[in-house]
Amino acid sequence: MENHSFQADAKQILKLVTHSIYSEREVFLRELLSNSSDALDKARFISLQNQEHRTIEGDASIRVFFDDTEKTITIEDDGIGMSREEIVENLGTIAQSGTKRFAEALEQGSDVFENLIGQFGVGFYAAFMVADKVSVETLSIKPDSTAIRWESDGGEGYSIGDGARDTRGTTITLHVKEDAEEFLSEYKLKHIIKKHSDFISWPIMMAVTPEPTLDEENEDNVEEVVDLNEEPQLERVNQDKALWLKSPSDVTEEDYNEFFKHVTKNWEDPLCHVHIRSEGTIEFNAILYVPKAPGWQLDNTNYKVDLKLYQRRVKVIEHANDLLPRFLRFVCGVVDSPSVSLNVSREILQNTPAAKAIQKQLTKKVLRKLAEFADENPEAYNEFWEKTGHMLKEGLADYDAKHKNDLLKLFRCKTTTGGDEWRSLAQIKADLKEGQEDIWYLADINKAQIAQRPVLEGFQKREWEVMLLSDPVDEWMVQMVREYDETPLKSVIHGELPEEDNNDDLKEDKEAAEPLVGWLKELFNDDVEEVRLSSRLTESPSIFVSQEGAMSANMEKILRSANQEVSESKRVLEINPSHPMVKTLSRLNSEGKAGLDDFAWLLLDHAEISEGKLNNPQAFAARLQGLMEKAAENL
């Protein structure tokens, strides 16, 4: 064996590679299997080119063994192998690049080293995360080459000498560190293969424990006996083919459903799926699923999308958050693309034009699929919307709102006239009453009380449909969505509701109550922005509304619940001129009756209570007690 020294900075560089750029030690196996797969791909290419080369008997494969006695893990393949010159070039990459510039580039996550992964570069040296010595036996596919052995302890250098391998390919043996002996387990190795390398196109075979047999010489002895000299059995661990690489016409619905359960560990079938095969400048294949219900953790700020990113069938990112917009975080599945750029550890997706283009395509396909599904299966879609709609509305609340039109088609809500039915904007617009020029909505996070709010009374009398929006995101959504199909969206608590042309009784009541409005403005000057007569109320005496463009009380409530400081804005008090209490107060005020303040303040109290709050309950209780005493005296 010939000994070779790494250059001066190699130890520092190797430490960076094996201890800094990977977040999980288990990826050492992913990287070595990826190298073996690449080597087999290259061997197949050479054989197809009819070049002179070494052949093998039987089918090519990758084989994984472990020996918990010797504390070794072995990865063996029938790939292209390496000559002496190639092993120095490939496994000496770090030695040849042993400079401070290499170390600095690794620390900064430079793109320069992406091409080393999968080619016995950085990926190969991940072996030293779990091994204190690595040996490589390799024989090149070139018929005039000889077997070579390479060894290193990851320290000052490496040695090269003659090898003993007599078939083409490479065998890598890892001498496992004491603190990495958890990997000397059939279960653990299988788990890692299934997790990261399940869809590599070449068979990954693994030695499994032989089945025990009974001692047949003594029938009474039921002790199980294992022949330790028996050759280990090899079984295939990975899938035979990546489903996303097949033509959609060759995949059955059952295949899609089974694959969904395999990649997501979900026990029920998905709502729908999308199979995408994109060729050209940006190449990728994908199978995306919409589950019937999203995971509860997706509403956390640190959510992880269940979308897995592969490169040439090797899983490189478990949660590819950057390939979907936040409002589609419930989508799961697989994307495989050689076009995306990763950092040197293949664990962080870089924000490149290719990644942005893939996200755009995935988003468009999913939204269109959901629209088709909603048309074909409205009941199932409505059940899905009830659980997931708040996420889709985040896309409408986004200032950018690139997919606004597609999302508006998917939007559903409950309304004042629809009962328990989920209604689309298209249905609401089609059912606008004569003379109704706007689509009205009420946003209130109190789901239990929203349909009983007094502010809806005038709309219900006119039989005008009002959208009931009870998700916190709705307040942001309606700021971004001001119209639908050229029909304005308006809030029932902002501005004024036009009077009905044929309501002469209301006009008379308003004329009679005008003097009362002036007196109330003076009385409530410090507490309200304005007092005015209402066209909204039919049963209640008073409500609070907001000036056009002002922040709603619902928005203030949402912001305070998020621990944001919000100064309480003055509201507009609307009083119902047709209500008996208002009529009586108006008459007594015009007659110059004294002691009416408590009655007037009750109008303010009622408006607060109808919104689910009471700023000064002690004052309200005192007023109510005083009025009850007066009522008792007059009985």
mmCIF file of C-alpha atoms in Angstrom, residues 398-549:
data_model
loop_
_atom_site.group_PDB
_atom_site.id
_atom_site.type_symbol
_atom_site.label_atom_id
_atom_site.label_comp_id
_atom_site.label_asym_id
_atom_site.label_seq_id
_atom_site.Cartn_x
_atom_site.Cartn_y
_atom_site.Cartn_z
ATOM 1 C CA ASP A 398 -51.760 37.847 0.055
ATOM 2 C CA TYR A 399 -50.872 41.307 -1.211
ATOM 3 C CA ASP A 400 -49.407 39.764 -4.363
ATOM 4 C CA ALA A 401 -52.383 37.392 -4.945
ATOM 5 C CA LYS A 402 -50.917 35.941 -8.158
ATOM 6 C CA HIS A 403 -53.587 33.254 -8.310
ATOM 7 C CA LYS A 404 -56.538 35.439 -7.338
ATOM 8 C CA ASN A 405 -58.914 34.390 -10.108
ATOM 9 C CA ASP A 406 -58.299 30.660 -9.607
ATOM 10 C CA LEU A 407 -58.757 31.009 -5.849
ATOM 11 C CA LEU A 408 -61.992 32.981 -6.213
ATOM 12 C CA LYS A 409 -63.451 30.021 -8.099
ATOM 13 C CA LEU A 410 -62.651 27.802 -5.125
ATOM 14 C CA PHE A 411 -64.020 30.180 -2.467
ATOM 15 C CA ARG A 412 -67.025 29.048 -0.419
ATOM 16 C CA CYS A 413 -68.875 30.569 2.548
ATOM 17 C CA LYS A 414 -72.028 30.315 4.629
ATOM 18 C CA THR A 415 -74.624 33.064 4.103
ATOM 19 C CA THR A 416 -77.695 34.521 5.795
ATOM 20 C CA THR A 417 -80.049 32.841 3.325
ATOM 21 C CA GLY A 418 -78.157 29.628 2.578
ATOM 22 C CA GLY A 419 -78.570 27.881 5.912
ATOM 23 C CA ASP A 420 -75.918 25.160 6.241
ATOM 24 C CA GLU A 421 -75.100 25.277 2.518
ATOM 25 C CA TRP A 422 -71.642 26.359 1.371
ATOM 26 C CA ARG A 423 -72.118 28.969 -1.347
ATOM 27 C CA SER A 424 -69.773 30.074 -4.129
ATOM 28 C CA LEU A 425 -69.346 33.664 -5.264
ATOM 29 C CA ALA A 426 -70.821 32.688 -8.622
ATOM 30 C CA GLN A 427 -73.989 31.442 -6.892
ATOM 31 C CA ILE A 428 -74.238 34.525 -4.700
ATOM 32 C CA LYS A 429 -73.914 36.879 -7.653
ATOM 33 C CA ALA A 430 -76.469 34.918 -9.677
ATOM 34 C CA ASP A 431 -78.993 35.284 -6.826
ATOM 35 C CA LEU A 432 -78.641 39.039 -6.264
ATOM 36 C CA LYS A 433 -82.041 40.644 -5.738
ATOM 37 C CA GLU A 434 -83.403 43.323 -7.993
ATOM 38 C CA GLY A 435 -81.883 46.644 -6.993
ATOM 39 C CA GLN A 436 -78.975 44.980 -5.155
ATOM 40 C CA GLU A 437 -75.783 46.223 -6.771
ATOM 41 C CA ASP A 438 -73.233 44.854 -4.295
ATOM 42 C CA ILE A 439 -72.238 41.572 -2.669
ATOM 43 C CA TRP A 440 -72.444 42.143 1.092
ATOM 44 C CA TYR A 441 -70.438 40.424 3.810
ATOM 45 C CA LEU A 442 -70.095 40.403 7.592
ATOM 46 C CA ALA A 443 -66.718 39.464 9.117
ATOM 47 C CA ASP A 444 -66.889 38.354 12.757
ATOM 48 C CA ILE A 445 -64.770 35.675 14.443
ATOM 49 C CA ASN A 446 -67.635 34.786 16.790
ATOM 50 C CA LYS A 447 -68.967 31.890 14.716
ATOM 51 C CA ALA A 448 -71.751 31.066 17.166
ATOM 52 C CA GLN A 449 -73.259 34.578 17.090
ATOM 53 C CA ILE A 450 -72.413 35.928 13.645
ATOM 54 C CA ALA A 451 -75.756 35.041 12.059
ATOM 55 C CA GLN A 452 -77.684 36.715 14.930
ATOM 56 C CA ARG A 453 -75.941 40.092 14.767
ATOM 57 C CA PRO A 454 -78.498 42.975 14.763
ATOM 58 C CA VAL A 455 -76.593 44.653 11.932
ATOM 59 C CA LEU A 456 -78.088 42.025 9.605
ATOM 60 C CA GLU A 457 -81.745 42.906 10.344
ATOM 61 C CA GLY A 458 -82.246 45.309 7.452
ATOM 62 C CA PHE A 459 -80.623 42.904 4.969
ATOM 63 C CA GLN A 460 -82.780 40.028 6.160
ATOM 64 C CA LYS A 461 -85.917 42.146 5.788
ATOM 65 C CA ARG A 462 -84.978 42.896 2.166
ATOM 66 C CA GLU A 463 -84.002 39.230 1.663
ATOM 67 C CA TRP A 464 -80.523 40.282 0.593
ATOM 68 C CA GLU A 465 -77.952 37.500 0.954
ATOM 69 C CA VAL A 466 -74.962 38.360 3.168
ATOM 70 C CA MET A 467 -71.748 36.320 3.314
ATOM 71 C CA LEU A 468 -70.847 35.268 6.865
ATOM 72 C CA LEU A 469 -67.051 35.267 7.270
ATOM 73 C CA SER A 470 -65.806 33.954 10.606
ATOM 74 C CA ASP A 471 -62.127 33.076 9.975
ATOM 75 C CA PRO A 472 -59.503 35.589 11.196
ATOM 76 C CA VAL A 473 -57.927 35.595 7.732
ATOM 77 C CA ASP A 474 -61.169 36.959 6.254
ATOM 78 C CA GLU A 475 -60.419 40.487 7.464
ATOM 79 C CA TRP A 476 -57.236 40.519 5.387
ATOM 80 C CA MET A 477 -58.871 38.731 2.481
ATOM 81 C CA VAL A 478 -61.637 41.336 1.997
ATOM 82 C CA GLN A 479 -59.034 44.099 1.964
ATOM 83 C CA MET A 480 -57.404 42.453 -1.061
ATOM 84 C CA VAL A 481 -60.608 41.256 -2.775
ATOM 85 C CA ARG A 482 -62.735 44.316 -3.443
ATOM 86 C CA GLU A 483 -64.898 42.855 -6.200
ATOM 87 C CA TYR A 484 -65.968 39.657 -7.892
ATOM 88 C CA ASP A 485 -66.733 39.595 -11.605
ATOM 89 C CA GLU A 486 -67.087 43.417 -11.611
ATOM 90 C CA THR A 487 -69.489 43.342 -8.637
ATOM 91 C CA PRO A 488 -68.207 45.241 -5.548
ATOM 92 C CA LEU A 489 -67.889 43.496 -2.195
ATOM 93 C CA LYS A 490 -69.096 45.631 0.729
ATOM 94 C CA SER A 491 -69.137 45.233 4.494
ATOM 95 C CA VAL A 492 -72.491 45.491 6.292
ATOM 96 C CA ILE A 493 -70.822 47.404 9.154
ATOM 97 C CA HIS A 494 -69.160 50.066 7.019
ATOM 98 C CA GLY A 495 -70.785 53.073 5.420
ATOM 99 C CA GLU A 496 -74.545 53.454 5.213
ATOM 100 C CA LEU A 497 -77.236 51.167 3.855
ATOM 101 C CA PRO A 498 -79.425 52.995 1.302
ATOM 102 C CA GLU A 499 -83.036 53.506 2.329
ATOM 103 C CA GLU A 500 -85.838 51.604 0.687
ATOM 104 C CA ASP A 501 -87.653 53.892 -1.740
ATOM 105 C CA ASN A 502 -91.150 52.738 -0.754
ATOM 106 C CA ASN A 503 -90.733 52.810 3.044
ATOM 107 C CA ASP A 504 -92.739 55.929 3.949
ATOM 108 C CA ASP A 505 -93.146 54.880 7.599
ATOM 109 C CA LEU A 506 -89.379 54.795 8.095
ATOM 110 C CA LYS A 507 -89.011 58.209 6.522
ATOM 111 C CA GLU A 508 -91.576 59.643 8.956
ATOM 112 C CA ASP A 509 -89.884 58.020 11.952
ATOM 113 C CA LYS A 510 -86.537 59.436 10.852
ATOM 114 C CA GLU A 511 -87.914 62.951 10.559
ATOM 115 C CA ALA A 512 -89.386 62.676 14.057
ATOM 116 C CA ALA A 513 -86.103 61.410 15.524
ATOM 117 C CA GLU A 514 -83.774 64.033 13.995
ATOM 118 C CA PRO A 515 -83.815 66.303 17.107
ATOM 119 C CA LEU A 516 -82.925 63.310 19.283
ATOM 120 C CA VAL A 517 -79.817 62.678 17.164
ATOM 121 C CA GLY A 518 -78.492 66.150 17.884
ATOM 122 C CA TRP A 519 -78.973 65.732 21.637
ATOM 123 C CA LEU A 520 -77.293 62.291 21.637
ATOM 124 C CA LYS A 521 -74.281 63.664 19.756
ATOM 125 C CA GLU A 522 -73.683 66.157 22.555
ATOM 126 C CA LEU A 523 -74.250 63.550 25.256
ATOM 127 C CA PHE A 524 -71.910 60.946 23.688
ATOM 128 C CA ASN A 525 -69.397 63.389 22.256
ATOM 129 C CA ASP A 526 -66.400 61.779 24.013
ATOM 130 C CA ASP A 527 -67.458 58.186 23.316
ATOM 131 C CA VAL A 528 -68.573 57.938 19.682
ATOM 132 C CA GLU A 529 -67.473 59.292 16.339
ATOM 133 C CA GLU A 530 -70.993 60.040 15.182
ATOM 134 C CA VAL A 531 -74.668 59.354 15.932
ATOM 135 C CA ARG A 532 -77.035 58.728 13.041
ATOM 136 C CA LEU A 533 -80.374 57.157 12.220
ATOM 137 C CA SER A 534 -80.174 53.600 10.883
ATOM 138 C CA SER A 535 -81.585 51.961 7.781
ATOM 139 C CA ARG A 536 -80.080 48.638 8.903
ATOM 140 C CA LEU A 537 -82.172 47.974 12.031
ATOM 141 C CA THR A 538 -85.698 46.612 12.172
ATOM 142 C CA GLU A 539 -85.909 44.995 15.641
ATOM 143 C CA SER A 540 -82.999 46.280 17.768
ATOM 144 C CA PRO A 541 -82.795 49.835 19.161
ATOM 145 C CA SER A 542 -79.109 50.487 18.421
ATOM 146 C CA ILE A 543 -75.843 49.156 16.976
ATOM 147 C CA PHE A 544 -72.280 50.223 16.385
ATOM 148 C CA VAL A 545 -70.941 50.493 12.835
ATOM 149 C CA SER A 546 -67.703 51.843 11.367
ATOM 150 C CA GLN A 547 -66.960 54.753 9.101
ATOM 151 C CA GLU A 548 -66.092 53.829 5.531
ATOM 152 C CA GLY A 549 -62.409 52.820 5.439
#
